[in-house]
XYZ file of C-alpha atoms in Angstrom:
273
model
C 24.668 77.267 58.458
C 28.014 76.775 56.811
C 28.341 80.554 56.473
C 28.261 81.235 60.197
C 31.388 79.296 60.966
C 33.420 80.111 57.882
C 34.149 83.554 56.548
C 34.441 85.194 59.957
C 38.113 86.026 59.524
C 37.372 87.786 56.251
C 34.772 90.008 57.875
C 36.933 90.698 60.912
C 39.061 93.086 58.824
C 36.147 95.023 57.371
C 35.008 97.336 60.162
C 36.492 100.820 60.368
C 35.366 104.421 60.928
C 33.098 105.544 58.092
C 32.300 108.812 56.324
C 28.805 109.168 57.758
C 27.861 112.271 55.755
C 28.703 110.594 52.431
C 26.898 107.439 53.497
C 23.837 109.495 54.468
C 23.743 111.042 50.979
C 23.829 107.602 49.402
C 21.024 106.394 51.681
C 18.950 109.487 50.854
C 19.467 108.830 47.141
C 18.448 105.189 47.460
C 15.402 106.249 49.486
C 14.090 108.117 46.449
C 15.207 105.365 44.097
C 13.086 102.767 45.917
C 10.093 105.115 46.026
C 10.534 105.438 42.260
C 10.516 101.640 41.875
C 7.324 101.495 43.961
C 5.584 104.018 41.691
C 6.960 102.438 38.502
C 5.696 98.981 39.534
C 2.098 100.143 39.223
C 2.577 101.776 35.814
C 4.570 98.863 34.378
C 2.080 96.310 35.700
C -0.824 98.105 33.993
C 1.059 98.268 30.692
C 2.000 94.573 30.503
C -0.293 92.161 28.653
C -2.263 89.784 30.921
C -0.550 91.265 34.011
C -2.453 94.495 33.371
C -5.754 92.609 33.320
C -4.941 90.980 36.656
C -3.772 94.278 38.158
C -6.893 96.214 37.176
C -9.148 93.638 38.865
C -7.414 94.048 42.227
C -8.859 96.116 45.067
C -7.137 99.360 46.019
C -5.515 97.649 48.993
C -4.246 94.782 46.831
C -2.906 97.191 44.213
C -0.877 99.007 46.849
C 0.504 95.726 48.199
C 1.297 94.654 44.627
C 3.217 97.897 44.096
C 5.130 97.536 47.383
C 6.203 94.007 46.504
C 7.976 95.370 43.413
C 10.814 97.184 45.214
C 10.734 94.468 47.889
C 11.618 91.846 45.259
C 14.350 93.886 43.587
C 15.890 94.901 46.918
C 15.874 91.352 48.300
C 17.397 89.846 45.162
C 20.178 92.450 45.172
C 21.256 92.297 48.809
C 20.847 88.536 49.255
C 23.028 87.649 46.263
C 25.737 90.103 47.340
C 25.553 89.011 50.990
C 25.870 85.320 50.148
C 28.829 86.171 47.926
C 30.472 88.224 50.679
C 30.169 85.338 53.123
C 32.145 83.154 50.730
C 34.943 85.640 49.920
C 38.184 85.276 51.877
C 39.744 88.705 51.491
C 37.909 92.033 51.125
C 40.252 94.082 53.270
C 41.892 96.002 50.405
C 38.682 97.099 48.708
C 37.116 99.887 50.758
C 34.429 102.525 50.442
C 33.689 104.737 53.458
C 35.574 102.349 55.737
C 33.821 99.201 54.526
C 34.411 96.975 51.543
C 32.705 98.170 48.370
C 30.541 95.049 48.403
C 29.415 95.619 51.987
C 28.517 99.197 51.106
C 26.620 97.929 48.054
C 24.520 95.836 50.432
C 24.001 98.169 53.367
C 23.493 101.594 51.752
C 20.747 100.523 49.293
C 19.182 98.369 52.014
C 18.959 101.209 54.528
C 17.463 103.417 51.827
C 14.918 100.690 51.094
C 13.970 100.200 54.752
C 13.242 103.898 55.190
C 11.374 104.094 51.855
C 9.310 100.997 52.617
C 8.452 102.300 56.084
C 7.335 105.628 54.598
C 5.246 103.773 52.004
C 3.657 101.547 54.651
C 2.687 104.602 56.702
C 1.275 106.353 53.625
C -0.781 103.356 52.449
C -2.092 102.595 55.945
C -3.104 106.246 56.412
C -5.250 106.088 53.254
C -7.645 103.752 55.111
C -8.254 101.494 52.108
C -8.122 98.293 54.129
C -4.363 97.800 54.232
C -2.792 97.541 57.686
C 0.942 97.260 58.255
C 1.702 93.937 60.028
C 3.368 94.322 63.426
C 5.823 91.557 62.484
C 6.912 93.580 59.447
C 7.606 96.603 61.661
C 9.669 94.458 64.043
C 11.596 93.000 61.101
C 12.384 96.468 59.748
C 13.581 97.663 63.151
C 15.914 94.678 63.556
C 17.234 95.037 60.008
C 17.884 98.777 60.356
C 19.679 98.294 63.691
C 21.833 95.534 62.220
C 22.716 97.656 59.193
C 23.394 100.796 61.231
C 26.083 98.780 63.008
C 28.039 98.933 59.756
C 27.747 102.735 59.582
C 29.789 103.148 62.756
C 33.176 101.775 63.808
C 31.290 98.557 64.585
C 32.858 95.469 66.119
C 33.733 92.845 63.532
C 31.202 90.394 64.932
C 28.358 92.933 64.575
C 29.262 93.501 60.921
C 29.288 89.758 60.322
C 25.876 89.456 61.986
C 24.505 92.192 59.714
C 25.690 90.419 56.566
C 24.174 87.104 57.647
C 20.818 88.779 58.393
C 20.874 90.474 54.974
C 21.543 87.124 53.272
C 18.274 85.688 54.641
C 16.372 87.936 52.215
C 17.042 85.345 49.501
C 13.570 83.927 50.268
C 11.712 87.185 49.606
C 11.621 87.032 45.767
C 10.090 83.535 46.004
C 7.545 84.752 48.567
C 6.552 87.732 46.421
C 6.384 85.724 43.209
C 4.061 83.234 44.902
C 1.836 86.101 46.058
C 1.680 87.450 42.491
C 0.778 83.989 41.156
C -2.025 83.654 43.713
C -3.492 86.995 42.648
C -3.192 85.928 38.999
C -5.131 82.741 39.737
C -2.214 80.404 38.999
C -2.933 78.134 41.952
C -0.908 75.112 40.806
C 2.229 77.148 40.159
C 1.701 78.973 43.477
C 1.440 75.648 45.321
C 4.678 74.353 43.773
C 6.415 77.601 44.647
C 5.037 77.294 48.174
C 6.878 73.993 48.614
C 10.079 75.620 47.357
C 9.514 78.504 49.770
C 9.193 76.177 52.770
C 12.534 74.548 51.932
C 14.158 77.940 51.367
C 12.798 79.250 54.649
C 14.352 76.433 56.651
C 17.744 76.545 54.927
C 18.178 80.300 54.425
C 16.318 81.736 57.428
C 15.784 79.358 60.337
C 19.138 77.570 60.161
C 21.292 80.744 59.783
C 19.377 82.630 62.508
C 19.558 79.679 64.913
C 23.255 79.272 64.100
C 23.850 82.965 64.818
C 22.214 82.637 68.231
C 24.302 79.552 68.996
C 27.487 81.192 67.667
C 27.019 84.323 69.771
C 26.354 82.221 72.861
C 29.442 80.051 72.318
C 31.664 83.001 71.405
C 30.462 85.147 74.331
C 33.563 84.643 76.445
C 35.854 85.535 73.537
C 33.856 88.651 72.657
C 33.929 90.177 76.145
C 37.537 91.256 75.782
C 37.022 92.924 72.381
C 33.378 94.099 72.285
C 31.516 96.416 74.641
C 28.820 94.680 76.661
C 25.978 96.681 75.093
C 27.185 95.539 71.675
C 26.982 91.919 72.814
C 23.479 92.469 74.179
C 22.406 94.159 70.922
C 23.765 91.237 68.910
C 21.868 88.717 71.028
C 18.628 90.714 70.862
C 18.753 91.106 67.086
C 19.635 87.443 66.517
C 16.931 86.076 68.799
C 14.327 88.532 67.496
C 15.056 87.524 63.901
C 14.869 83.838 64.882
C 11.496 84.378 66.590
C 10.099 86.385 63.675
C 11.230 83.853 61.086
C 9.868 80.990 63.203
C 6.507 82.780 63.438
C 6.393 83.352 59.671
C 7.382 79.719 59.086
C 4.471 78.663 61.288
C 2.129 80.747 59.122
C 3.567 79.169 55.953
C 3.143 75.655 57.324
C -0.392 76.406 58.522
C -1.311 77.697 55.069
C 0.254 74.650 53.416
C -1.693 72.281 55.669
C -4.947 74.059 54.834
C -4.242 73.546 51.138
C -3.284 69.875 51.585
C -6.343 69.006 53.664
C -8.697 71.176 51.595
C -9.816 73.395 54.457
C -9.646 76.572 52.429
C -11.930 75.707 49.527
C -13.208 78.881 47.964
C -10.419 80.916 49.599
C -7.288 82.317 48.080
C -4.099 81.468 49.974
C -2.042 84.505 50.902
Protein backbone atom coordinates (compact mmCIF):
# COMPACT_ATOMS: atom_id res chain seq x y z
CA UNK A 1 0.00 0.00 0.00
CA UNK A 2 2.84 2.33 0.80
CA UNK A 3 4.16 1.85 -2.75
CA UNK A 4 1.09 3.28 -4.44
CA UNK A 5 1.42 6.70 -2.93
CA UNK A 6 5.19 7.04 -2.93
CA UNK A 7 7.47 6.54 -5.88
CA UNK A 8 5.06 8.00 -8.43
CA UNK A 9 7.32 10.93 -9.26
CA UNK A 10 10.19 8.56 -9.99
CA UNK A 11 8.11 6.59 -12.47
CA UNK A 12 6.67 9.71 -14.08
CA UNK A 13 9.99 10.30 -15.87
CA UNK A 14 10.34 6.76 -17.19
CA UNK A 15 7.96 6.58 -20.15
CA UNK A 16 9.27 7.41 -23.61
CA UNK A 17 9.11 6.06 -27.17
CA UNK A 18 10.75 2.63 -27.36
CA UNK A 19 12.65 0.62 -29.96
CA UNK A 20 9.89 -1.92 -30.56
CA UNK A 21 11.89 -4.13 -32.93
CA UNK A 22 14.74 -4.55 -30.42
CA UNK A 23 12.26 -5.16 -27.62
CA UNK A 24 10.49 -7.80 -29.74
CA UNK A 25 13.80 -9.65 -30.23
CA UNK A 26 14.39 -9.68 -26.50
CA UNK A 27 10.87 -10.98 -25.86
CA UNK A 28 11.33 -13.69 -28.51
CA UNK A 29 14.60 -14.73 -26.86
CA UNK A 30 13.01 -14.89 -23.41
CA UNK A 31 10.12 -16.89 -24.87
CA UNK A 32 12.55 -19.68 -25.75
CA UNK A 33 14.44 -19.25 -22.50
CA UNK A 34 11.30 -19.91 -20.43
CA UNK A 35 10.37 -22.91 -22.59
CA UNK A 36 13.87 -24.20 -21.86
CA UNK A 37 13.31 -23.75 -18.11
CA UNK A 38 10.02 -25.65 -18.42
CA UNK A 39 11.75 -28.60 -20.13
CA UNK A 40 14.75 -28.49 -17.78
CA UNK A 41 12.48 -28.60 -14.70
CA UNK A 42 11.36 -32.11 -15.58
CA UNK A 43 14.87 -33.43 -16.20
CA UNK A 44 16.35 -31.81 -13.09
CA UNK A 45 13.48 -33.02 -10.91
CA UNK A 46 14.01 -36.63 -12.03
CA UNK A 47 17.75 -36.41 -11.33
CA UNK A 48 17.49 -35.05 -7.78
CA UNK A 49 17.46 -37.48 -4.85
CA UNK A 50 14.05 -37.85 -3.13
CA UNK A 51 12.54 -35.24 -5.49
CA UNK A 52 12.96 -37.74 -8.33
CA UNK A 53 11.04 -40.38 -6.37
CA UNK A 54 8.18 -37.94 -5.78
CA UNK A 55 8.20 -36.80 -9.41
CA UNK A 56 8.05 -40.31 -10.86
CA UNK A 57 4.97 -41.16 -8.77
CA UNK A 58 2.98 -38.23 -10.18
CA UNK A 59 0.36 -38.63 -12.91
CA UNK A 60 1.09 -37.22 -16.35
CA UNK A 61 -1.10 -34.22 -15.62
CA UNK A 62 0.67 -33.55 -12.32
CA UNK A 63 4.09 -33.90 -13.94
CA UNK A 64 3.19 -31.26 -16.51
CA UNK A 65 1.91 -28.91 -13.80
CA UNK A 66 5.09 -29.57 -11.80
CA UNK A 67 7.18 -28.64 -14.84
CA UNK A 68 5.16 -25.46 -15.50
CA UNK A 69 5.59 -24.31 -11.91
CA UNK A 70 9.37 -24.30 -12.42
CA UNK A 71 9.56 -21.30 -14.79
CA UNK A 72 6.60 -19.77 -12.93
CA UNK A 73 8.66 -19.69 -9.72
CA UNK A 74 11.82 -18.33 -11.32
CA UNK A 75 9.92 -15.69 -13.29
CA UNK A 76 7.90 -14.52 -10.28
CA UNK A 77 10.94 -14.28 -8.01
CA UNK A 78 12.82 -12.24 -10.63
CA UNK A 79 10.17 -9.69 -11.55
CA UNK A 80 8.73 -9.23 -8.05
CA UNK A 81 12.09 -8.45 -6.45
CA UNK A 82 12.99 -5.99 -9.22
CA UNK A 83 9.52 -4.39 -9.19
CA UNK A 84 9.54 -3.86 -5.43
CA UNK A 85 13.00 -2.34 -5.74
CA UNK A 86 11.88 -0.04 -8.55
CA UNK A 87 8.98 1.23 -6.46
CA UNK A 88 11.43 2.31 -3.78
CA UNK A 89 13.99 4.03 -6.05
CA UNK A 90 13.73 7.80 -6.39
CA UNK A 91 15.57 8.45 -9.63
CA UNK A 92 15.81 6.12 -12.64
CA UNK A 93 15.53 8.78 -15.31
CA UNK A 94 19.18 8.68 -16.41
CA UNK A 95 19.41 4.92 -16.85
CA UNK A 96 17.58 3.96 -20.03
CA UNK A 97 17.22 1.00 -22.36
CA UNK A 98 14.80 1.28 -25.30
CA UNK A 99 13.17 4.34 -23.73
CA UNK A 100 12.67 2.78 -20.30
CA UNK A 101 14.98 2.38 -17.35
CA UNK A 102 17.19 -0.70 -17.53
CA UNK A 103 15.44 -2.09 -14.46
CA UNK A 104 11.98 -1.63 -15.97
CA UNK A 105 13.15 -3.40 -19.11
CA UNK A 106 14.59 -6.19 -16.96
CA UNK A 107 11.10 -6.68 -15.54
CA UNK A 108 8.89 -6.25 -18.58
CA UNK A 109 10.83 -7.97 -21.38
CA UNK A 110 11.42 -11.29 -19.55
CA UNK A 111 7.87 -11.14 -18.19
CA UNK A 112 6.27 -10.72 -21.61
CA UNK A 113 8.41 -13.58 -22.90
CA UNK A 114 7.23 -15.70 -19.98
CA UNK A 115 3.55 -14.88 -20.50
CA UNK A 116 3.69 -15.95 -24.13
CA UNK A 117 5.73 -19.08 -23.31
CA UNK A 118 3.41 -20.07 -20.47
CA UNK A 119 0.35 -19.54 -22.66
CA UNK A 120 1.87 -21.73 -25.38
CA UNK A 121 2.70 -24.39 -22.79
CA UNK A 122 -0.81 -24.29 -21.33
CA UNK A 123 -2.31 -24.76 -24.80
CA UNK A 124 0.08 -27.64 -25.55
CA UNK A 125 -0.56 -29.47 -22.26
CA UNK A 126 -4.33 -28.99 -22.46
CA UNK A 127 -4.35 -30.29 -26.05
CA UNK A 128 -2.68 -33.54 -24.92
CA UNK A 129 -5.91 -34.47 -23.10
CA UNK A 130 -4.14 -35.93 -20.07
CA UNK A 131 -6.56 -34.41 -17.58
CA UNK A 132 -5.02 -30.95 -17.29
CA UNK A 133 -7.32 -28.02 -18.08
CA UNK A 134 -6.15 -24.42 -18.12
CA UNK A 135 -8.08 -22.43 -15.47
CA UNK A 136 -10.13 -19.55 -16.86
CA UNK A 137 -8.84 -17.32 -14.05
CA UNK A 138 -5.26 -18.01 -15.18
CA UNK A 139 -6.14 -16.94 -18.73
CA UNK A 140 -7.72 -13.72 -17.43
CA UNK A 141 -4.65 -13.05 -15.28
CA UNK A 142 -2.33 -13.51 -18.26
CA UNK A 143 -4.41 -11.17 -20.41
CA UNK A 144 -4.38 -8.43 -17.76
CA UNK A 145 -0.64 -8.86 -17.16
CA UNK A 146 0.22 -8.75 -20.87
CA UNK A 147 -1.92 -5.64 -21.42
CA UNK A 148 -0.30 -3.91 -18.45
CA UNK A 149 3.19 -4.79 -19.67
CA UNK A 150 2.48 -3.82 -23.28
CA UNK A 151 1.74 -0.34 -21.96
CA UNK A 152 5.46 -0.04 -21.28
CA UNK A 153 6.35 -1.00 -24.86
CA UNK A 154 4.67 2.11 -26.23
CA UNK A 155 5.02 5.80 -25.35
CA UNK A 156 2.74 5.00 -22.41
CA UNK A 157 1.43 7.56 -19.95
CA UNK A 158 3.44 7.65 -16.74
CA UNK A 159 0.51 6.42 -14.68
CA UNK A 160 0.09 3.32 -16.89
CA UNK A 161 3.77 2.45 -16.45
CA UNK A 162 3.43 2.83 -12.69
CA UNK A 163 0.36 0.58 -12.73
CA UNK A 164 2.30 -2.07 -14.65
CA UNK A 165 5.14 -2.09 -12.12
CA UNK A 166 2.74 -2.42 -9.18
CA UNK A 167 0.94 -5.35 -10.86
CA UNK A 168 4.29 -7.06 -11.52
CA UNK A 169 5.28 -6.64 -7.86
CA UNK A 170 2.27 -8.71 -6.73
CA UNK A 171 3.99 -11.82 -8.13
CA UNK A 172 6.02 -11.97 -4.90
CA UNK A 173 3.44 -14.48 -3.62
CA UNK A 174 3.90 -16.95 -6.48
CA UNK A 175 7.11 -18.67 -5.25
CA UNK A 176 5.39 -19.35 -1.90
CA UNK A 177 2.30 -20.69 -3.68
CA UNK A 178 4.37 -23.00 -5.89
CA UNK A 179 6.58 -24.20 -3.05
CA UNK A 180 3.48 -25.12 -1.05
CA UNK A 181 2.13 -27.06 -4.03
CA UNK A 182 5.43 -28.97 -4.31
CA UNK A 183 5.35 -29.77 -0.58
CA UNK A 184 1.79 -31.09 -0.86
CA UNK A 185 2.80 -33.41 -3.70
CA UNK A 186 5.82 -34.54 -1.67
CA UNK A 187 3.55 -35.42 1.26
CA UNK A 188 4.99 -32.76 3.59
CA UNK A 189 1.60 -31.75 4.96
CA UNK A 190 2.82 -29.95 8.10
CA UNK A 191 5.29 -27.78 6.20
CA UNK A 192 2.63 -27.12 3.54
CA UNK A 193 0.16 -26.00 6.22
CA UNK A 194 2.68 -23.59 7.76
CA UNK A 195 3.48 -22.21 4.33
CA UNK A 196 -0.24 -21.85 3.69
CA UNK A 197 -0.54 -19.48 6.65
CA UNK A 198 2.39 -17.46 5.31
CA UNK A 199 0.74 -17.39 1.89
CA UNK A 200 -2.52 -15.99 3.29
CA UNK A 201 -0.64 -13.13 4.95
CA UNK A 202 1.38 -12.49 1.79
CA UNK A 203 -1.76 -12.50 -0.33
CA UNK A 204 -3.41 -9.79 1.74
CA UNK A 205 -0.34 -7.54 1.97
CA UNK A 206 1.16 -8.00 -1.50
CA UNK A 207 -1.94 -8.59 -3.65
CA UNK A 208 -5.22 -7.41 -2.16
CA UNK A 209 -3.94 -4.21 -0.54
CA UNK A 210 -1.89 -2.99 -3.57
CA UNK A 211 -4.67 -3.82 -6.06
CA UNK A 212 -7.33 -2.13 -3.92
CA UNK A 213 -5.02 0.86 -3.45
CA UNK A 214 -4.50 1.08 -7.22
CA UNK A 215 -8.26 1.17 -7.80
CA UNK A 216 -8.67 3.86 -5.14
CA UNK A 217 -5.68 5.83 -6.47
CA UNK A 218 -6.97 5.81 -10.05
CA UNK A 219 -10.41 6.91 -8.87
CA UNK A 220 -9.02 9.77 -6.77
CA UNK A 221 -6.53 10.85 -9.43
CA UNK A 222 -9.10 10.70 -12.26
CA UNK A 223 -9.59 14.45 -12.50
CA UNK A 224 -5.84 15.07 -12.64
CA UNK A 225 -5.29 12.40 -15.29
CA UNK A 226 -7.89 13.72 -17.74
CA UNK A 227 -5.66 16.59 -18.82
CA UNK A 228 -2.60 14.38 -19.44
CA UNK A 229 -3.93 10.92 -20.39
CA UNK A 230 -6.27 9.90 -23.20
CA UNK A 231 -9.64 8.67 -21.99
CA UNK A 232 -9.15 5.15 -23.35
CA UNK A 233 -5.93 4.93 -21.34
CA UNK A 234 -7.84 5.84 -18.18
CA UNK A 235 -10.49 3.23 -18.95
CA UNK A 236 -7.81 0.59 -19.61
CA UNK A 237 -6.13 1.41 -16.30
CA UNK A 238 -9.41 1.06 -14.40
CA UNK A 239 -10.30 -2.21 -16.13
CA UNK A 240 -6.91 -3.80 -15.45
CA UNK A 241 -6.87 -2.66 -11.81
CA UNK A 242 -10.39 -3.84 -11.03
CA UNK A 243 -9.90 -7.12 -12.91
CA UNK A 244 -6.72 -7.86 -10.97
CA UNK A 245 -8.50 -6.99 -7.70
CA UNK A 246 -11.40 -9.33 -8.56
CA UNK A 247 -9.08 -12.16 -9.60
CA UNK A 248 -6.93 -11.86 -6.49
CA UNK A 249 -10.03 -11.68 -4.29
CA UNK A 250 -11.37 -14.85 -5.93
CA UNK A 251 -8.06 -16.68 -5.42
CA UNK A 252 -7.95 -15.45 -1.81
CA UNK A 253 -11.42 -16.91 -1.30
CA UNK A 254 -10.16 -20.26 -2.59
CA UNK A 255 -7.15 -20.10 -0.24
CA UNK A 256 -9.33 -19.30 2.76
CA UNK A 257 -11.82 -22.04 1.85
CA UNK A 258 -8.99 -24.56 1.62
CA UNK A 259 -7.55 -23.38 4.94
CA UNK A 260 -10.93 -23.74 6.66
CA UNK A 261 -11.30 -27.28 5.33
CA UNK A 262 -7.93 -28.17 6.83
CA UNK A 263 -8.72 -26.52 10.18
CA UNK A 264 -12.12 -28.19 10.56
CA UNK A 265 -10.93 -31.53 9.16
CA UNK A 266 -13.38 -31.65 6.27
CA UNK A 267 -10.83 -32.90 3.79
CA UNK A 268 -9.60 -36.04 5.53
CA UNK A 269 -8.12 -38.37 2.98
CA UNK A 270 -7.76 -35.53 0.45
CA UNK A 271 -4.69 -33.65 -0.59
CA UNK A 272 -5.03 -29.86 -0.44
CA UNK A 273 -4.18 -28.14 -3.70
